[in-house]
């Protein structure tokens, strides 16, 4: 059991680590050679130029302005200066709302901590229950509910505080939900035209022997949406073409490099060997070699593209359908198109940047089977991860191991080693075990077949949270209890075991405190240092960068990582809400995390991260739901804990809390969630009317022309206009006649949605 001294050592190690990371960041960020690592977003926006291009040779690499070193903490106030509206314009609504999660943590836990330390800590401390027991405990546990004697009237204090914390949390959650919903609606209303506002994704298009998929989609929507249908783009299975285009891009990059090299020294033509990796084979002229290779690949790409366009097996039963108005798109996306609910399935199209093209080729009928396979795989992954969790908990409860392995006692009992093992090692060991988990969960989500990056990240985040709840939270409590009280479990009656577990739950707060310091404090400081991107950038810049495009790819800043960051934040919400009544001593560590993380990630979002897509904060219902879930779990655990304390009078009153909390969640779900999943027709019509009045001659077809073309087609020379010419150019008389004919021809009964036609 970690003592105050162990926690103090862990705090000292993590504070020093965090300070070292922050100091290193403050020094590295002002060096010209690292400018692209710590300010890549401004380079991508074209608002910052490299300091390596001007000045003396030394000043290109080292900052000789010694006054700037005295202002090494200036990044903190600078990160807080940008107002939220400007931040939304700069980084998008997703990034701004993501930062509000950290502010939400501060709004909830700062008042709760103040109230808990003012009321509950004195009530817990002024008892001697643990001193009179045979349980293993530390001085921290004397501040917890474990120090209250069985059947004491002091439990009424914890009951009243549970109600107060619940009402405060629900008030803040409702207020924040309302604010975010308003921000989303305002963002969508004020935003200029986006392709996804006019486009619907149609899936499970039924086969027809008389018409191609493209013709059938056009026929269906000309008949059912004659006044609003504009055009469509079918979905292709272009995996082979994608590989060829990628290969051509690599060859083109080498050609650009050798041409640049030759332009600097035209006395010598660059050469290379034709064998593996350019290390063996016949030496040839490099420029001629890559020019020939690119010409061959261009021919292969053209042949593959023609094959793909003409062969029906490469055309998937899905299409992006665009409408003349937002109102028309909203009606189509939010209504059932056929009496048969399994065909002509419509949903809002993701933003073009958000489309995950690799999954567009997955047949819709296979999605259910894929999701069942992933659900089974996730169950076994969660179950077997209990083994390393048990190992980590054995480190956190060293006294239990000494009983099982007495020969280690002499080494373990050395004061510094014992404090290090119990106060620091468990948190870092658990962090190491969780490193590869997000990648595994993302692979699972991709296998399930989600068609947008945002949907992939939200599903991965959900699974990551479930995993952390079961393994990190419940697994740590249950496994830790078994190790910690192993001797008492063996020598006591079965009726006494629930009481032992009830007392031991708050004792796990010491482990979670060390985890918060390692993952939260030092982790945030390590995030802003960007040590891995720094090393990788300089290695790539030295070994691989040949052109300016290579340099841009080398400094790729990535995104804030919703699939990993949000579940980790939710774990802190869970810990804070569970232990607010049980062990309030944990709350200050969580508050420090939320404060530090807000400053760090605000800086990163302003200067580093470049979000790949914009979902207009569509993830907020998940954030709200997980916090409500944590609140209910905290109430149920407190109820179980008090039942072991023989607090018969107060325990029944706790039953009301989960009921009220669930009712509150249902109210918020009905009141605010529709703003995140449906588009109001009234808003769509108003927006359409205003834009027509403001820009009566706007060419919507031209605006939507290349929005939903597969990226590999954009990699083909002049292929965009060729692919879309039938759809996008001003239709000649023949095409107009065909469209009018389809519009006037009723659909066959098998496409009208009759269930009997299956």
XYZ file of C-alpha atoms in Angstrom, residues 148-669:
522
model
C -15.774 5.789 8.932
C -16.949 3.100 11.399
C -19.632 0.638 10.355
C -23.177 1.893 10.973
C -22.056 5.455 11.752
C -24.425 8.388 11.271
C -21.569 10.199 9.553
C -22.529 8.421 6.340
C -25.347 10.965 6.014
C -22.621 13.468 5.116
C -21.531 11.319 2.175
C -25.139 10.846 1.098
C -25.810 14.595 1.056
C -22.533 15.231 -0.792
C -23.434 12.562 -3.377
C -26.661 14.433 -4.110
C -24.851 17.784 -4.232
C -22.155 16.458 -6.600
C -24.769 14.835 -8.846
C -26.912 17.954 -9.142
C -23.893 20.153 -9.821
C -22.524 17.781 -12.477
C -25.913 17.519 -14.206
C -26.329 21.306 -14.173
C -22.922 21.829 -15.792
C -23.535 19.026 -18.330
C -26.901 20.469 -19.398
C -25.473 23.959 -19.695
C -22.530 22.735 -21.752
C -24.745 20.576 -23.996
C -26.894 23.624 -24.706
C -23.849 25.785 -25.472
C -22.282 23.207 -27.826
C -25.598 22.553 -29.618
C -25.996 26.310 -30.173
C -22.403 26.571 -31.412
C -23.016 23.716 -33.861
C -26.218 25.202 -35.272
C -24.597 28.638 -35.580
C -21.531 27.125 -37.243
C -23.644 25.244 -39.796
C -25.851 28.280 -40.451
C -22.975 30.719 -40.883
C -20.734 28.423 -42.908
C -20.472 28.887 -46.657
C -21.494 26.120 -49.034
C -19.966 22.705 -48.463
C -20.466 19.697 -50.772
C -21.794 17.506 -47.948
C -24.641 19.975 -47.320
C -26.068 19.097 -50.745
C -25.055 15.432 -50.990
C -26.497 12.142 -49.774
C -24.843 8.729 -49.781
C -27.112 6.027 -51.216
C -26.234 2.403 -50.441
C -27.623 -1.019 -51.326
C -28.793 -0.023 -54.779
C -30.668 -3.096 -56.101
C -29.283 -4.789 -59.253
C -31.038 -4.344 -62.573
C -30.319 -6.324 -65.768
C -31.517 -3.497 -68.014
C -29.706 -0.528 -66.474
C -26.262 0.076 -65.039
C -25.908 1.280 -61.446
C -25.310 4.822 -62.664
C -28.368 4.795 -64.922
C -30.555 3.223 -62.256
C -29.554 5.796 -59.627
C -30.295 8.636 -62.020
C -33.616 7.018 -62.999
C -34.693 6.483 -59.391
C -33.983 10.030 -58.243
C -35.392 11.688 -61.370
C -38.665 9.887 -60.659
C -38.770 10.327 -56.863
C -36.995 13.701 -56.479
C -37.642 15.378 -59.853
C -37.451 18.973 -58.645
C -34.357 18.673 -56.465
C -32.106 15.967 -57.948
C -28.991 17.459 -59.551
C -26.467 14.712 -60.315
C -24.619 11.743 -58.842
C -21.291 9.925 -58.768
C -21.160 6.142 -58.413
C -18.618 4.437 -56.152
C -15.839 2.348 -57.695
C -13.685 -0.426 -56.263
C -10.376 1.179 -57.235
C -7.846 -0.639 -55.039
C -5.566 -1.732 -57.891
C -5.728 1.694 -59.514
C -4.907 3.256 -56.150
C -1.758 1.139 -55.882
C -0.638 2.172 -59.370
C -1.228 5.869 -58.678
C 0.747 5.648 -55.430
C 3.612 3.974 -57.241
C 3.585 6.677 -59.901
C 3.712 9.399 -57.233
C 6.813 7.811 -55.708
C 8.522 7.626 -59.091
C 7.553 11.237 -59.839
C 9.051 12.305 -56.538
C 12.384 10.693 -57.466
C 12.258 12.327 -60.895
C 11.685 15.738 -59.299
C 14.655 15.115 -57.007
C 17.056 14.211 -59.821
C 15.877 17.090 -62.023
C 16.455 19.477 -59.124
C 19.876 17.955 -58.552
C 20.757 18.346 -62.218
C 19.549 21.959 -62.335
C 22.042 22.808 -59.582
C 24.967 21.135 -61.367
C 24.427 20.681 -65.093
C 27.948 19.471 -65.708
C 27.090 15.942 -64.513
C 23.921 13.986 -65.341
C 22.653 12.087 -62.242
C 22.660 8.297 -62.503
C 21.424 5.286 -60.546
C 21.445 1.493 -60.741
C 18.375 -0.355 -61.989
C 18.480 -3.144 -59.407
C 16.958 -3.491 -55.936
C 16.896 -0.161 -54.073
C 19.389 1.225 -56.604
C 22.204 -0.877 -55.086
C 22.817 -3.311 -57.932
C 22.228 -3.724 -61.654
C 23.202 -1.615 -64.656
C 23.940 2.051 -64.051
C 21.710 4.299 -66.165
C 20.776 7.953 -66.501
C 18.435 8.612 -63.548
C 16.269 11.240 -65.262
C 15.726 9.101 -68.351
C 15.099 6.020 -66.204
C 12.343 7.617 -64.113
C 10.817 9.379 -67.113
C 10.459 5.998 -68.827
C 9.077 4.367 -65.679
C 6.486 7.110 -65.269
C 5.396 6.811 -68.899
C 4.913 3.050 -68.460
C 2.908 3.583 -65.277
C 0.776 6.259 -66.950
C -0.167 3.764 -69.646
C -0.977 1.103 -67.040
C -3.073 3.605 -65.086
C -5.013 4.615 -68.190
C -5.723 0.976 -69.083
C -6.780 0.178 -65.522
C -8.998 3.249 -65.387
C -10.760 2.328 -68.627
C -11.177 -1.238 -67.377
C -12.601 0.038 -64.108
C -15.050 2.393 -65.834
C -16.377 -0.215 -68.265
C -16.430 -3.384 -66.148
C -19.623 -3.554 -64.005
C -17.928 -5.703 -61.349
C -15.832 -2.689 -60.285
C -18.917 -0.511 -59.733
C -20.335 -0.801 -56.235
C -24.092 -0.588 -55.513
C -23.636 2.852 -53.931
C -23.493 6.459 -55.098
C -23.098 10.034 -53.907
C -26.263 11.870 -54.983
C -26.259 15.676 -55.047
C -29.306 17.959 -54.908
C -30.030 21.492 -55.999
C -30.868 22.621 -52.451
C -30.020 21.759 -48.873
C -33.721 21.221 -48.301
C -33.858 18.517 -50.974
C -30.781 16.772 -49.550
C -32.200 16.930 -46.001
C -35.509 15.388 -47.081
C -33.732 12.555 -48.900
C -31.207 11.846 -46.140
C -33.792 11.779 -43.348
C -36.570 9.763 -45.007
C -37.063 6.168 -46.140
C -36.859 5.973 -49.924
C -38.616 2.664 -50.463
C -41.250 0.432 -48.886
C -38.516 -2.164 -48.639
C -36.296 -0.822 -45.841
C -33.279 -2.857 -46.963
C -32.707 -1.100 -50.310
C -32.068 2.501 -51.383
C -30.637 3.324 -47.957
C -29.770 7.008 -47.611
C -27.653 8.937 -45.129
C -25.852 12.263 -45.096
C -22.632 12.056 -47.071
C -19.490 12.696 -45.046
C -17.456 15.768 -45.791
C -15.184 14.962 -48.793
C -12.074 15.081 -46.557
C -13.845 12.763 -44.108
C -14.595 9.951 -46.565
C -12.655 6.750 -45.851
C -12.435 5.471 -49.418
C -10.966 2.056 -48.592
C -14.269 0.998 -46.997
C -16.532 2.330 -49.744
C -15.964 -0.907 -51.684
C -17.237 -3.148 -48.852
C -20.639 -4.655 -49.744
C -23.353 -3.375 -47.432
C -24.717 -6.884 -46.771
C -21.418 -7.969 -45.198
C -21.331 -5.191 -42.584
C -23.431 -7.091 -40.027
C -21.153 -10.137 -40.209
C -18.055 -7.958 -39.932
C -19.404 -6.212 -36.842
C -20.245 -9.536 -35.193
C -16.682 -10.776 -35.805
C -15.219 -7.577 -34.352
C -17.511 -7.760 -31.303
C -16.270 -11.288 -30.532
C -12.632 -10.264 -31.094
C -13.040 -7.248 -28.825
C -14.514 -9.430 -26.075
C -11.492 -11.734 -26.092
C -9.066 -8.809 -26.301
C -10.676 -7.254 -23.230
C -10.750 -10.542 -21.345
C -7.124 -11.554 -21.943
C -5.823 -8.090 -21.098
C -6.701 -8.856 -17.471
C -3.392 -10.748 -17.242
C -1.071 -7.705 -17.596
C -3.477 -5.693 -15.425
C -3.014 -8.259 -12.644
C 0.761 -7.934 -13.036
C 0.579 -4.148 -12.766
C -1.550 -4.397 -9.634
C 0.969 -6.766 -8.095
C 3.501 -3.925 -8.356
C 1.087 -1.546 -6.665
C 0.538 -3.933 -3.735
C 4.006 -5.038 -2.794
C 3.051 -6.227 0.713
C 0.943 -9.002 -0.778
C 3.887 -10.230 -2.878
C 6.203 -10.220 0.133
C 3.913 -12.748 1.731
C 4.093 -14.975 -1.351
C 7.844 -14.409 -2.018
C 9.605 -13.672 1.298
C 13.093 -13.924 -0.306
C 12.448 -10.566 -2.082
C 11.605 -8.768 1.132
C 15.148 -7.578 1.886
C 15.467 -5.843 -1.485
C 11.916 -4.488 -1.596
C 12.095 -3.025 1.902
C 14.892 -0.629 0.940
C 13.119 2.693 1.402
C 13.873 4.318 -1.943
C 13.231 1.137 -3.978
C 9.944 0.491 -2.220
C 8.786 4.082 -2.720
C 9.790 3.999 -6.389
C 8.055 0.680 -7.087
C 4.803 1.589 -5.355
C 4.656 5.260 -6.228
C 5.843 5.359 -9.836
C 6.308 1.951 -11.469
C 2.633 0.779 -11.595
C 1.504 3.861 -13.498
C 4.286 3.702 -16.075
C 3.864 -0.078 -16.507
C 0.153 0.307 -17.242
C 0.897 3.138 -19.673
C 3.332 0.892 -21.566
C 0.795 -1.937 -21.811
C -1.748 0.474 -23.347
C 0.558 1.873 -26.066
C -0.542 -0.467 -28.873
C -4.213 -0.670 -27.911
C -5.481 2.345 -29.957
C -3.933 0.983 -33.158
C -5.575 -2.405 -32.605
C -8.976 -0.811 -31.978
C -8.669 1.384 -35.086
C -7.932 -1.709 -37.208
C -11.072 -3.303 -35.782
C -13.153 -0.230 -36.646
C -11.818 -0.202 -40.213
C -12.691 -3.877 -40.582
C -16.260 -3.080 -39.516
C -16.684 -0.970 -42.642
C -17.347 2.587 -41.473
C -17.154 4.985 -44.405
C -15.878 8.134 -42.696
C -12.784 8.907 -40.646
C -14.914 10.613 -37.989
C -17.094 7.494 -37.614
C -13.961 5.334 -37.347
C -12.560 7.558 -34.607
C -15.837 7.702 -32.674
C -16.244 3.916 -32.742
C -12.619 3.392 -31.700
C -13.111 5.919 -28.903
C -16.178 4.031 -27.661
C -14.309 0.743 -27.562
C -11.271 2.346 -25.962
C -13.481 3.744 -23.212
C -15.188 0.379 -22.626
C -11.780 -1.268 -22.505
C -10.439 1.264 -20.016
C -13.542 0.981 -17.849
C -13.351 -2.817 -17.671
C -9.597 -3.337 -17.521
C -8.024 -0.175 -16.146
C -10.779 0.793 -13.706
C -12.711 -2.346 -12.693
C -9.736 -4.606 -13.356
C -7.479 -2.508 -11.140
C -9.999 -2.462 -8.294
C -10.912 -6.157 -8.403
C -7.419 -7.485 -9.098
C -5.901 -5.091 -6.611
C -8.373 -6.151 -3.955
C -7.565 -9.823 -4.458
C -3.812 -9.236 -4.091
C -4.152 -6.772 -1.285
C -6.463 -8.733 0.967
C -5.465 -12.272 -0.117
C -4.583 -13.383 3.370
C -7.849 -12.150 4.884
C -9.937 -13.737 2.114
C -8.421 -17.119 2.947
C -8.961 -16.858 6.691
C -12.418 -15.259 6.928
C -15.968 -16.475 6.369
C -17.749 -15.920 3.060
C -20.154 -13.423 4.659
C -17.270 -11.098 5.496
C -15.808 -10.942 1.953
C -18.230 -8.261 0.625
C -17.263 -6.018 3.538
C -13.572 -6.480 2.786
C -14.139 -5.578 -0.879
C -16.221 -2.558 0.134
C -13.426 -1.261 2.347
C -10.733 -2.019 -0.236
C -12.297 -0.112 -3.161
C -11.339 3.336 -1.802
C -7.868 2.011 -1.011
C -7.149 1.749 -4.763
C -7.136 5.549 -4.975
C -3.373 5.510 -4.377
C -2.783 3.497 -7.544
C -4.968 5.807 -9.617
C -3.172 8.849 -8.221
C 0.145 7.494 -9.509
C -1.456 6.719 -12.874
C -2.863 10.258 -13.177
C 0.559 11.740 -12.460
C 2.337 9.527 -14.999
C -0.253 9.647 -17.760
C -1.745 13.064 -17.080
C 1.019 15.307 -15.788
C 4.130 13.890 -17.447
C 2.080 12.720 -20.445
C 0.821 16.242 -21.224
C 4.311 17.686 -20.930
C 5.624 14.941 -23.201
C 2.870 15.713 -25.708
C 3.956 19.317 -26.136
C 7.623 18.329 -26.438
C 6.774 16.209 -29.527
C 9.964 14.198 -29.105
C 8.966 11.449 -31.564
C 7.896 13.860 -34.374
C 11.047 15.923 -33.713
C 13.359 12.933 -34.146
C 11.453 11.548 -37.122
C 11.383 14.929 -38.881
C 15.137 15.406 -38.651
C 15.829 11.801 -39.690
C 13.533 12.137 -42.707
C 14.924 15.564 -43.510
C 18.447 14.171 -43.478
C 17.859 10.805 -45.154
C 14.668 10.923 -47.222
C 13.692 14.485 -48.085
C 14.429 15.221 -51.729
C 11.873 17.879 -52.627
C 9.786 20.535 -50.908
C 6.815 18.161 -51.058
C 8.840 15.580 -49.129
C 9.588 18.212 -46.521
C 5.887 18.995 -46.096
C 5.105 15.304 -45.652
C 7.963 14.944 -43.154
C 6.461 17.646 -40.923
C 2.941 16.173 -41.088
C 1.488 17.313 -37.745
C -1.399 14.870 -37.531
C -4.583 15.574 -35.551
C -5.510 15.754 -31.875
C -6.531 12.067 -32.051
C -10.109 11.915 -30.820
C -10.045 8.102 -30.765
C -7.288 8.102 -28.103
C -7.524 11.484 -26.388
C -11.235 11.592 -25.548
C -11.454 8.124 -23.882
C -8.407 9.020 -21.799
C -10.103 12.220 -20.650
C -13.238 10.218 -19.848
C -11.215 7.943 -17.578
C -10.341 11.005 -15.482
C -14.008 12.013 -15.350
C -14.819 8.487 -14.152
C -12.103 8.507 -11.491
C -13.060 11.979 -10.287
C -16.769 11.218 -9.982
C -16.231 7.807 -8.347
C -13.699 9.004 -5.807
C -15.201 12.453 -5.110
C -17.264 10.985 -2.273
C -15.036 7.984 -1.508
C -11.499 9.493 -1.455
C -11.507 13.266 -2.134
C -7.705 13.367 -1.872
C -7.575 12.256 -5.544
C -9.418 15.341 -6.858
C -6.528 17.881 -6.845
C -4.469 15.582 -9.089
C -7.316 15.485 -11.627
C -7.742 19.261 -11.495
C -4.031 19.761 -12.201
C -4.360 17.438 -15.194
C -7.349 19.289 -16.683
C -5.675 22.682 -16.212
C -2.330 21.638 -17.696
C -3.938 19.675 -20.535
C -6.152 22.619 -21.519
C -3.153 24.930 -21.937
C -1.047 22.295 -23.720
C -3.690 21.164 -26.187
C -4.827 24.715 -26.902
C -1.248 25.489 -27.918
C -1.070 22.335 -30.022
C -4.362 23.021 -31.797
C -3.318 26.587 -32.613
C 0.212 25.778 -33.800
C 0.516 22.075 -34.581
C -2.505 19.896 -35.276
C -4.117 20.069 -38.707
C -7.533 18.443 -38.448
C -8.296 16.209 -41.423
C -12.040 16.787 -41.404
C -14.783 18.915 -39.857
C -17.794 17.165 -38.290
C -19.184 20.293 -36.552
C -18.780 18.718 -33.078
C -20.843 15.638 -33.963
C -19.003 13.752 -31.209
C -20.482 15.741 -28.304
C -23.408 13.346 -27.587
C -20.793 10.615 -27.000
C -18.876 12.888 -24.604
C -22.039 13.752 -22.677
C -23.227 10.128 -22.546
C -19.942 8.816 -21.174
C -19.850 11.392 -18.382
C -23.427 10.490 -17.409
C -22.405 6.816 -17.451
C -19.493 7.609 -15.116
C -21.897 9.469 -12.820
C -24.240 6.452 -12.628
C -21.311 4.093 -11.976
C -20.118 6.326 -9.126
C -23.599 6.206 -7.567
C -23.877 2.419 -7.871
C -20.420 1.877 -6.362
C -21.211 4.216 -3.484
C -24.463 2.343 -2.939
C -22.602 -0.971 -2.804
C -19.940 0.484 -0.519
C -22.468 1.877 1.962
C -24.341 -1.420 1.991
C -21.184 -3.097 3.355
C -20.970 -0.361 5.991
C -24.416 -1.209 7.402
C -25.688 2.268 6.570
C -29.214 0.909 6.236
C -30.953 4.234 6.662
C -28.986 6.136 4.025
C -28.502 3.463 1.368
C -32.146 3.335 0.116
C -32.059 7.083 -0.538
C -29.187 6.537 -2.985
C -31.446 4.467 -5.259
C -33.114 7.690 -6.353
C -29.856 9.138 -7.698
C -29.288 6.718 -10.629
C -32.963 7.019 -11.574
C -32.789 10.819 -11.621
C -29.499 10.748 -13.530
C -30.860 8.409 -16.216
C -33.981 10.581 -16.517
C -31.717 13.624 -16.912
C -29.784 11.862 -19.682
C -33.004 10.967 -21.518
C -34.153 14.586 -21.254
C -30.881 15.903 -22.714
C -30.944 13.227 -25.409
